[in-house]
GROMACS .gro file of C-alpha atoms in nm:
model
  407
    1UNK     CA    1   9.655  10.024   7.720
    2UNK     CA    2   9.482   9.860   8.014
    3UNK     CA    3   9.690   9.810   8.387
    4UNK     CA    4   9.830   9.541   8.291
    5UNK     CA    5  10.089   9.711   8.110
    6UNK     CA    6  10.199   9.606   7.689
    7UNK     CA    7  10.323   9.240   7.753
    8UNK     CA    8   9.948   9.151   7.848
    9UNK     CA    9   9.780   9.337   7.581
   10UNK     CA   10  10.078   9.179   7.320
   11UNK     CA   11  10.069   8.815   7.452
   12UNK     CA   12   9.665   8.823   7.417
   13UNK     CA   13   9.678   8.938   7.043
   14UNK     CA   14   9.941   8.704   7.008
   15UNK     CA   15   9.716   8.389   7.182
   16UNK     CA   16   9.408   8.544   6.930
   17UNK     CA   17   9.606   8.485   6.625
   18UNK     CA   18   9.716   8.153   6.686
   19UNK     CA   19   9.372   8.044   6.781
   20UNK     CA   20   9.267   8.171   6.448
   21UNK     CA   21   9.548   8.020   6.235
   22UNK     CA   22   9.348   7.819   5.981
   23UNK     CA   23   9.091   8.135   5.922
   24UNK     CA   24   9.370   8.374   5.893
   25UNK     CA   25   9.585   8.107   5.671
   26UNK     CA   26   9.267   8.054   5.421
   27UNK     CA   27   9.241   8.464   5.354
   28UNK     CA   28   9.610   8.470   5.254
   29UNK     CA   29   9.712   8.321   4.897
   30UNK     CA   30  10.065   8.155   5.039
   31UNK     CA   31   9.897   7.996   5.299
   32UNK     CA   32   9.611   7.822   5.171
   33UNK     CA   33   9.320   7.787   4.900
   34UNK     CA   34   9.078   8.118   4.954
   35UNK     CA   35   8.699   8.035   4.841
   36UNK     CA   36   8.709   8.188   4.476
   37UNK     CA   37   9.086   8.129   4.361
   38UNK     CA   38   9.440   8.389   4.465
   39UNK     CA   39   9.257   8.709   4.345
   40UNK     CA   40   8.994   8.622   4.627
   41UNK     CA   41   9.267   8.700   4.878
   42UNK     CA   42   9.563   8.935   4.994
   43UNK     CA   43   9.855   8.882   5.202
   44UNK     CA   44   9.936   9.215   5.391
   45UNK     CA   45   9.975   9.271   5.726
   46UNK     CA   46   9.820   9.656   5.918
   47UNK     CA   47   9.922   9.726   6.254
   48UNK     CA   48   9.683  10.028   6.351
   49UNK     CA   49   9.339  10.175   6.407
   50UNK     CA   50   9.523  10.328   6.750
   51UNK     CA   51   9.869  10.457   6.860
   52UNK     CA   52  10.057  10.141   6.799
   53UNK     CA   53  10.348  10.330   6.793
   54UNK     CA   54  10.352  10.357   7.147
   55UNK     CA   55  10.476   9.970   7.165
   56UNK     CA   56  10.861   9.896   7.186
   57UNK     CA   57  10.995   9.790   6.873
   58UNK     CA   58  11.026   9.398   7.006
   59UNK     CA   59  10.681   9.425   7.082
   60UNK     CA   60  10.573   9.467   6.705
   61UNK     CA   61  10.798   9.226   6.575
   62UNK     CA   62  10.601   8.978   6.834
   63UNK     CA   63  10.310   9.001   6.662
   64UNK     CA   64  10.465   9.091   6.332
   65UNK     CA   65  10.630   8.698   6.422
   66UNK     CA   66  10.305   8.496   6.553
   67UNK     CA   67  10.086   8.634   6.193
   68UNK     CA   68  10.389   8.493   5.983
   69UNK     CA   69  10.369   8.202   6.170
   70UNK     CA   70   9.993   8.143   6.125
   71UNK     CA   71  10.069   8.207   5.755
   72UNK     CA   72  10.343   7.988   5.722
   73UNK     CA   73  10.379   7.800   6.000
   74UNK     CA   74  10.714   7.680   6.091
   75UNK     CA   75  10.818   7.791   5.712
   76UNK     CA   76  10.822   8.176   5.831
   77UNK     CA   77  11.170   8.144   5.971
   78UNK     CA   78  11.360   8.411   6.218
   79UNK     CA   79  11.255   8.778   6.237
   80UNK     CA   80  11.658   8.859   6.160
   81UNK     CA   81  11.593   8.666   5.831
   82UNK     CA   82  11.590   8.868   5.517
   83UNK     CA   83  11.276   8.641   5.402
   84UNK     CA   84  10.999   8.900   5.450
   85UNK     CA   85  10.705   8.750   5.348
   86UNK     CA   86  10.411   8.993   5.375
   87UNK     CA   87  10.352   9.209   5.000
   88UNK     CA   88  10.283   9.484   5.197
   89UNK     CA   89  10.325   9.526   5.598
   90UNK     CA   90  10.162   9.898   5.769
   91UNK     CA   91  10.232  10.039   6.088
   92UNK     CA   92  10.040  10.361   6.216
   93UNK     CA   93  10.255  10.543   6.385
   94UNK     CA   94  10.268  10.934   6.573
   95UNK     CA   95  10.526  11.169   6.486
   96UNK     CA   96  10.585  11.206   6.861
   97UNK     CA   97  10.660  10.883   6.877
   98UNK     CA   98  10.942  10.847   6.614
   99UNK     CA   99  11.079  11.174   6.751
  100UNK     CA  100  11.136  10.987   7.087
  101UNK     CA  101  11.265  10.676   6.997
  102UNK     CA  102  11.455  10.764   6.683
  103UNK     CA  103  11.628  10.642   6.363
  104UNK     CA  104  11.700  10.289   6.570
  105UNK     CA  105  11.314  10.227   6.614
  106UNK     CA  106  11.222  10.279   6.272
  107UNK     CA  107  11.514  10.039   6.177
  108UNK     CA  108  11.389   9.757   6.433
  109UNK     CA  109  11.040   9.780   6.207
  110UNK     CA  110  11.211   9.776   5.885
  111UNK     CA  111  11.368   9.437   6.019
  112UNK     CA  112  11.027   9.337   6.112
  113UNK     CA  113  10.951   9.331   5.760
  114UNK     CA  114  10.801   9.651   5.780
  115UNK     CA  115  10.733   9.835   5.440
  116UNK     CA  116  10.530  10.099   5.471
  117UNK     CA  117  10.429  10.357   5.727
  118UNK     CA  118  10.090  10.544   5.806
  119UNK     CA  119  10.174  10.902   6.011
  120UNK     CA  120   9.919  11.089   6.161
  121UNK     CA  121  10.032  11.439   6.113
  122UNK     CA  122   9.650  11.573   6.055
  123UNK     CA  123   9.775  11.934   5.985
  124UNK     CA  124  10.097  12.125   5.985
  125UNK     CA  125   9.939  12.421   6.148
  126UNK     CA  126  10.062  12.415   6.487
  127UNK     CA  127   9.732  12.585   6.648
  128UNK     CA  128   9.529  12.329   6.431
  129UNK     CA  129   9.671  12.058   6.629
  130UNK     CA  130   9.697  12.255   6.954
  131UNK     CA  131   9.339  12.284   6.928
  132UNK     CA  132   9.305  11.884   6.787
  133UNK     CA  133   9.510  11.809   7.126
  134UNK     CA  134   9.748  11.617   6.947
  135UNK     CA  135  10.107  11.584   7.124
  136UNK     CA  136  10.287  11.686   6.827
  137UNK     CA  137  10.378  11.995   6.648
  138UNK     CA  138  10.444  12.065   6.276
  139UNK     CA  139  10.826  12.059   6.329
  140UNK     CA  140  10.786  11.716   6.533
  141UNK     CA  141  10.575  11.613   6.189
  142UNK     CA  142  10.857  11.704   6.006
  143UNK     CA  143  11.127  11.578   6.206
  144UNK     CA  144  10.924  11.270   6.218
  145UNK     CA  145  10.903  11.218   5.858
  146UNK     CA  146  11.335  11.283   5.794
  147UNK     CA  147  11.338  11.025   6.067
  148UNK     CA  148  11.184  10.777   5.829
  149UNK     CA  149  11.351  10.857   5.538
  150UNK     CA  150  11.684  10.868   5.650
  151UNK     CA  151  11.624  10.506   5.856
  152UNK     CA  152  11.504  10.396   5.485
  153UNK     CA  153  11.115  10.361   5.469
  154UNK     CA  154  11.055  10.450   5.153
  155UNK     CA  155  10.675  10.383   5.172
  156UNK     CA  156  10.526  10.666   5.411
  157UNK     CA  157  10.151  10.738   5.425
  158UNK     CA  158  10.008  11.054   5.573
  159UNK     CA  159   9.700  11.151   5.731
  160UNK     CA  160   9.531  11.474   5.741
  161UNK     CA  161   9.211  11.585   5.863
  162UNK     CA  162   8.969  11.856   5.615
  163UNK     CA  163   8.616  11.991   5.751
  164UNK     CA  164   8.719  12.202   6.021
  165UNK     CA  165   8.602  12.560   6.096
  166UNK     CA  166   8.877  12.777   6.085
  167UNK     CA  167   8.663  13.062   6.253
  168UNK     CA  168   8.676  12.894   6.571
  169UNK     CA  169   9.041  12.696   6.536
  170UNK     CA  170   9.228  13.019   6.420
  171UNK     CA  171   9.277  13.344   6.606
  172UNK     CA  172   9.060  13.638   6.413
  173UNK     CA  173   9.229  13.783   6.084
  174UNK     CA  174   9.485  13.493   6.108
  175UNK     CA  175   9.552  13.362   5.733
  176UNK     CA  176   9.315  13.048   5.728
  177UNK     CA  177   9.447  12.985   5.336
  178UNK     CA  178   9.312  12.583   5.317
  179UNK     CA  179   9.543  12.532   5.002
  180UNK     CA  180   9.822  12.674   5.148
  181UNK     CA  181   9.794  12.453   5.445
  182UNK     CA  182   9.737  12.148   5.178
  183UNK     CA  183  10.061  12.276   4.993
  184UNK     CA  184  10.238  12.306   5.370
  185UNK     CA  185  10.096  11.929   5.429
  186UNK     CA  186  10.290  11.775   5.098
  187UNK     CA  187  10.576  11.981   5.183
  188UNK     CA  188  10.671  11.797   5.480
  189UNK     CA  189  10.972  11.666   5.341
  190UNK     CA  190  11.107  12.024   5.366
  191UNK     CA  191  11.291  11.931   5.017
  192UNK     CA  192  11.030  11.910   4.715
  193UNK     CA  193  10.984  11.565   4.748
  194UNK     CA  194  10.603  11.439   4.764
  195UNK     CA  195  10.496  11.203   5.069
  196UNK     CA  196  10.383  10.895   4.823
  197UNK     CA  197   9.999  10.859   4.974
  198UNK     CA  198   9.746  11.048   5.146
  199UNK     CA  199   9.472  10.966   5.346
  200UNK     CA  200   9.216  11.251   5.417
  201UNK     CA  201   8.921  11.249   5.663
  202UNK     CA  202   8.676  11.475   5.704
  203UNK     CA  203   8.574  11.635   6.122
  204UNK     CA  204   8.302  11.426   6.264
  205UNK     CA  205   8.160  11.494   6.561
  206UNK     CA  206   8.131  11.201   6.726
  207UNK     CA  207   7.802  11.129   6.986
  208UNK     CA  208   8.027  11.152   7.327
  209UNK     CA  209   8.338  11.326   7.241
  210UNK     CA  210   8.542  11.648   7.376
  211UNK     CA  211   8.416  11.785   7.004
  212UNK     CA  212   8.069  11.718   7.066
  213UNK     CA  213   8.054  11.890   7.408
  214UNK     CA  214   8.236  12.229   7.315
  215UNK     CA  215   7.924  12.230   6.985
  216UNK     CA  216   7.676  12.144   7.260
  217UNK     CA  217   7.817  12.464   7.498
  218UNK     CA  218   7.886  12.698   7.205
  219UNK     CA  219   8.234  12.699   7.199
  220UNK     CA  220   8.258  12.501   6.866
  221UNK     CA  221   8.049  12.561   6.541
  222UNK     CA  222   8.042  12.327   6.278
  223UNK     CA  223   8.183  12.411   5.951
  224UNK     CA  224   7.879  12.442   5.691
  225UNK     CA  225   7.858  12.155   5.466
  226UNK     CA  226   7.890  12.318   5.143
  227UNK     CA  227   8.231  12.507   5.324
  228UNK     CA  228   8.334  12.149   5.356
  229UNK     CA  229   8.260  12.070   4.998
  230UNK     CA  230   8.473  12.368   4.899
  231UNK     CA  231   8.777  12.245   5.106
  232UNK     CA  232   8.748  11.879   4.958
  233UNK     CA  233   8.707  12.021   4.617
  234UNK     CA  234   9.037  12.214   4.695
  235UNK     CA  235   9.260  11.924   4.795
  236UNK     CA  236   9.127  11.674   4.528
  237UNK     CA  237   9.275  11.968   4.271
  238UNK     CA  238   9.568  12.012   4.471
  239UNK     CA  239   9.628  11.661   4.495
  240UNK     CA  240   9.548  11.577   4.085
  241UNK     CA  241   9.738  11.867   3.980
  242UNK     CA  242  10.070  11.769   4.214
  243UNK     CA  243  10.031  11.400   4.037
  244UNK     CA  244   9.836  11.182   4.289
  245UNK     CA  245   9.619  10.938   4.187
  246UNK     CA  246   9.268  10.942   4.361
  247UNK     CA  247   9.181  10.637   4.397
  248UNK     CA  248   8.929  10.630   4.694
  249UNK     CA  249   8.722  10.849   4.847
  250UNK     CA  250   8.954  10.947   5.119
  251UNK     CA  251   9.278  10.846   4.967
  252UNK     CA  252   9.525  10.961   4.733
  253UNK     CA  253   9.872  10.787   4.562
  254UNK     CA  254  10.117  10.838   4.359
  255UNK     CA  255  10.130  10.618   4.096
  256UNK     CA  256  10.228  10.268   4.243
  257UNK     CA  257  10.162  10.332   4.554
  258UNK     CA  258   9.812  10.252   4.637
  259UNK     CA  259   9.749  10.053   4.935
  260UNK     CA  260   9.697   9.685   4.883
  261UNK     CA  261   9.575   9.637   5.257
  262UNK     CA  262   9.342   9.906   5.249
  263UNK     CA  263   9.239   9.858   4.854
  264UNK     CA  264   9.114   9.501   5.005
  265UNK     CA  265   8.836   9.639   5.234
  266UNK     CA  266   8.665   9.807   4.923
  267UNK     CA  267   8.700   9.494   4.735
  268UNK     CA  268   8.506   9.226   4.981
  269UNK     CA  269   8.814   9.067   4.992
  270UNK     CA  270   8.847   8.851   5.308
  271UNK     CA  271   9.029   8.964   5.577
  272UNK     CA  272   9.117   8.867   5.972
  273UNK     CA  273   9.104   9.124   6.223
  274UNK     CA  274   9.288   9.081   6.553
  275UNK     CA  275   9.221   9.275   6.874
  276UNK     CA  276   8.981   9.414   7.097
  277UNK     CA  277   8.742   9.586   6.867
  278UNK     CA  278   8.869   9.405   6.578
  279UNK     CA  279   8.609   9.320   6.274
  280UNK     CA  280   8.671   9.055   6.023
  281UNK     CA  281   8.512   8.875   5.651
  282UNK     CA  282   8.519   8.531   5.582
  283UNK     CA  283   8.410   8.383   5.236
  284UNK     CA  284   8.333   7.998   5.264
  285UNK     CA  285   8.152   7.812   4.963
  286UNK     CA  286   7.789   7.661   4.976
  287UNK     CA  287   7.755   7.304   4.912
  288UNK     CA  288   7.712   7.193   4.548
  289UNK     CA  289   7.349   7.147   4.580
  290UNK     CA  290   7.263   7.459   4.792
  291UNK     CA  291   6.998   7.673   4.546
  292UNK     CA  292   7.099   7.973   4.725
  293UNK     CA  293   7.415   7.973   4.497
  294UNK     CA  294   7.610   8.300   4.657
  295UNK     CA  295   7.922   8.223   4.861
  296UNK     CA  296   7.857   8.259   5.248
  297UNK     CA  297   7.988   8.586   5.398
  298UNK     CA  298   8.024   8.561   5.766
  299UNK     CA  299   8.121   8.933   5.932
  300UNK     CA  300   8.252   8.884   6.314
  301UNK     CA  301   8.431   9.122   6.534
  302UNK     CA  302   8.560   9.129   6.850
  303UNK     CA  303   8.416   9.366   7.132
  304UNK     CA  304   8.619   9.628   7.226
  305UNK     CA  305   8.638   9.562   7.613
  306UNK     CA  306   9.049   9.543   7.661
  307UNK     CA  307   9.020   9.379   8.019
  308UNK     CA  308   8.773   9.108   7.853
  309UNK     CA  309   8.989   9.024   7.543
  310UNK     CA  310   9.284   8.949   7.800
  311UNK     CA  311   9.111   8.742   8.037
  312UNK     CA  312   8.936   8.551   7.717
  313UNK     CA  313   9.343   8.525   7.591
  314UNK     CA  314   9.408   8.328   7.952
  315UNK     CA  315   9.124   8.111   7.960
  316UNK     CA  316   9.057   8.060   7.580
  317UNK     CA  317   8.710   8.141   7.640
  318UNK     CA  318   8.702   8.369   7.308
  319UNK     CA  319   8.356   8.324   7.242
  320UNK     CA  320   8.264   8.574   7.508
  321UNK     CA  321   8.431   8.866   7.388
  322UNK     CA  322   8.328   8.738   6.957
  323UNK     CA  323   7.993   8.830   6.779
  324UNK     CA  324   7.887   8.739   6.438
  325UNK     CA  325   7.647   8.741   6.161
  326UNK     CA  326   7.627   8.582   5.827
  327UNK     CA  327   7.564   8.829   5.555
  328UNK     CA  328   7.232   8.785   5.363
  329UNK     CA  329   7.199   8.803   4.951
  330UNK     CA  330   7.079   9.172   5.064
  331UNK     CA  331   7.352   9.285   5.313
  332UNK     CA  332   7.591   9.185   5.061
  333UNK     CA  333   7.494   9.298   4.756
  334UNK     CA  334   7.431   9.662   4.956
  335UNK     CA  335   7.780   9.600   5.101
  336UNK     CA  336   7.935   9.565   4.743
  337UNK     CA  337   7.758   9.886   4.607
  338UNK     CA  338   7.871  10.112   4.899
  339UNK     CA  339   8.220   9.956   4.851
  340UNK     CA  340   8.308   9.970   4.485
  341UNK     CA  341   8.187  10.299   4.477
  342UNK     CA  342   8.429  10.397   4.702
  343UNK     CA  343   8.675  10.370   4.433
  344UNK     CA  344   8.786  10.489   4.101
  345UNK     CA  345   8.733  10.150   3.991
  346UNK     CA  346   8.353  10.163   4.050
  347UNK     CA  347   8.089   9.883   4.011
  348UNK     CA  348   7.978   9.698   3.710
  349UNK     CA  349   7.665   9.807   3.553
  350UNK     CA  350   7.544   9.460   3.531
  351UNK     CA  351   7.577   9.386   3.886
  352UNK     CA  352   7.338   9.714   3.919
  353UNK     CA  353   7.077   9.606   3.643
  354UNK     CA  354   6.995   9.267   3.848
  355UNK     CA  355   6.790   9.515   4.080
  356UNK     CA  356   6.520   9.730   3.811
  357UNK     CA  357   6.554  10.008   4.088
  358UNK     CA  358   6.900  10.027   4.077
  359UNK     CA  359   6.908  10.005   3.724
  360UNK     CA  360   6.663  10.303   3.667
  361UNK     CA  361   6.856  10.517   3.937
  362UNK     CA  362   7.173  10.432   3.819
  363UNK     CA  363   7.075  10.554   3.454
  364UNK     CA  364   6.967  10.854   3.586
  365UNK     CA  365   7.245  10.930   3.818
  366UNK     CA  366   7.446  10.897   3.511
  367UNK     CA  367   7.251  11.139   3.308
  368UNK     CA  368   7.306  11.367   3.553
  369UNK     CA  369   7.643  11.328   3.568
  370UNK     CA  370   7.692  11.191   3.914
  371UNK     CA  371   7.784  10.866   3.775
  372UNK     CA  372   8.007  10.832   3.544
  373UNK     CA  373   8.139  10.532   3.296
  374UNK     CA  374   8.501  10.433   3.331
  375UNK     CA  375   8.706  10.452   3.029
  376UNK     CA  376   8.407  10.643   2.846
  377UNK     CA  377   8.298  11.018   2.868
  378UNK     CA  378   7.928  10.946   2.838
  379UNK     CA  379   7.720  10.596   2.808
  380UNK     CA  380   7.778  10.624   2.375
  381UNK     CA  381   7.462  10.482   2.364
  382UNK     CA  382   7.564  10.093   2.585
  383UNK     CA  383   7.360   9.925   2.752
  384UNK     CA  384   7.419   9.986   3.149
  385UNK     CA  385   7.492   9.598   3.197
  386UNK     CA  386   7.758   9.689   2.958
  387UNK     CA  387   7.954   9.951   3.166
  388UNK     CA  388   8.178   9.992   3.472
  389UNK     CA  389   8.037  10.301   3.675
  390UNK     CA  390   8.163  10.502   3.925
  391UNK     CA  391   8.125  10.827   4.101
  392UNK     CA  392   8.317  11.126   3.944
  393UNK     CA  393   8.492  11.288   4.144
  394UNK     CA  394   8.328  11.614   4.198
  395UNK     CA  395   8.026  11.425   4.324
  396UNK     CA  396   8.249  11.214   4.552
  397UNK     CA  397   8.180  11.459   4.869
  398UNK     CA  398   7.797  11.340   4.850
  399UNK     CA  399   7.913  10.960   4.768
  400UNK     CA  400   7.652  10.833   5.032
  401UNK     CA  401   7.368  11.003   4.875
  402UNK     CA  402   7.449  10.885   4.588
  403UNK     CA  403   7.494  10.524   4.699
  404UNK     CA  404   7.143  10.563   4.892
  405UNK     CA  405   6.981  10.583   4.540
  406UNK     CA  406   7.150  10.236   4.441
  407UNK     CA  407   7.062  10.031   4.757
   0.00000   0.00000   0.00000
């Protein structure tokens, strides 16, 4: 949060949206006509990719109030009104956070329009997250979570965090059981109940970090890759056998509870991102005549300089602190492959046949089982146009090899 304190940060993401009120009308379906009909667009609203959390409660339901007005305009009524009108409506949040401010905070969101909740808990091993630095311990997680519940969010995502070497997180001889900290993870209700999604990521380190200097000095040693295998191949069993559905890579639902906001991303469906850092799609149509045919895909963001974005808010001068690029044929069709095969849904096979090199490495990804059909246990002698393909899920740990081969 820079100097100026949360009313300058909240009044410049506030100034942002309204300045981009037709885009981020035209990528909602109540709003306006998206380029390729309703299923081209999505009306949810995320709060997150940081610790917003942190905010006040009125603070939120500021910019929970300017994005309903830019969808609705004047139509979006009073944040006490009962009309909520986003199909789904995230907030990350820390467990530290709800801990401190309590049942009444988690209450204000709801009223917000507020459905659904991402926590960070990341493990429930308390000297996992000593050594992760986080502020929270596994009975703040836990606390956290009843604090939810009890206020009524019935929607609560949680995040956890595979890939890490136990030999240097966990004192010598200490029980470093993965599945029985995965079990411990959906447990957090403390009463048998399952959280209804999970997000999983695996360690990175990142060029920069804390992480990367203790690897650099010796004091960290990267888990070996096919020890991270093992511990994804352990929670996608976990996970199947306790009744989630895997849906992405990285995420995991019980039945119905998939997230539409998210689900969009892997779909190329158009989206507005506000905020310093922020990256956005827009789908416009070509003219009738243009021979090019494809829709134009413009990708923009904005750069992630805090003390910029708020003097840009002030002077309207948002071009400064705004890049952007239009997508060509080739960006987007390798955008599409890395995306849909992300998911369970996977890619169709005749989007793949256009390219003869795709085609030729997606049949033999396929006879090698890294590919698989949906809805079929082996090609039954189709055509690959024919199909819908996707990664199985035992291959899913090397996706991006896989995806290499296609693009």
């Amino acid at each position: 949060m820079p100097c100026h304190g949360y009313d300058a940060f909240v009044d410049a993401v506030c100034a942002e949206i309204s300045s981009r009120t037709e885009e981020i009308r035209a990528s909602s379906v109540p709003g306006g006509q998206c380029a390729g009909g309703p299923a081209s667009c999505r009306n949810t609203l995320y709060i997150g990719g940081g610790t917003p959390s942190v905010l006040p409660a009125e603070k939120i339901g500021k910019i929970a109030m300017a994005c309903r007005n830019a969808v609705y305009g004047d139509e979006g009524g009073n944040m006490s009104d009962e009309f909520h009108p986003f199909e789904e409506f995230t907030v990350e949040v820390n467990p530290d956070d709800i801990v401190t401010k309590g049942h009444a905070y988690v209450e204000a969101l709801l009223s917000f329009g507020v459905n659904r909740v991402s926590m960070g808990a990341q493990s429930m091993d308390d000297r996992v997250l000593k050594w992760m630095n986080r502020r929270h311990d596994a009975a703040s997680a836990r606390k956290a979570y009843r604090i939810l519940k009890d206020a009524g969010m019935e929607n609560i995502s949680i995040d956890m965090i595979f890939g890490y070497n136990p030999a240097c997180v966990l004192p010598a001889g200490a029980d470093a059981s993965w599945s029985a900290q995965v079990m411990e993870l959906l447990d957090i209700a403390g009463d048998g109940t399952l959280p209804t999604h999970i997000s999983a990521y695996q360690l990175s380190v990142e060029e920069g970090s804390a992480l990367a200097q203790m690897v650099s000095d010796g004091r960290y040693v990267e888990l070996a890759e096919d020890e991270c295998a093992e511990q994804y191949a352990t929670l996608c069993r976990i996970l199947r056998d306790s009744g989630y559905h895997h849906y992405e890579i990285s995420n995991f639902a019980l039945p119905g509870y998939e997230a539409m906001h998210n689900s969009a991303y892997w779909q190329h469906i158009p989206y507005a991102g506000i905020g310093p850092g922020a990256h956005s799609l827009c789908r416009s149509a070509r003219s009738a005549g243009d021979v090019e045919g494809m829709d134009i895909w413009t990708r923009s963001w904005n750069l992630p300089d805090v003390e910029a974005y708020i003097a840009a808010s002030r002077n309207g001068a948002w071009s400064g602190v705004r890049e952007s690029e239009i997508l060509s044929r080739q960006q987007y069709r390798e955008e599409e492959i890395m995306l849909s095969l992300r998911t369970d849904k996977g890619i169709s096979g005749a989007f793949l046949a256009e390219d003869p090199c795709a085609a030729k490495n997606a049949e033999k990804l396929l006879r090698a089982g890294a590919l698989e059909s949906v809805g079929r246990d082996s090609m039954g002698g189709f055509a690959l146009h024919e199909l819908q393909l996707r990664i199985s899920e035992k291959h899913m740990f090397v996706s991006d090899d896989i995806i290499s081969e296609l693009i």
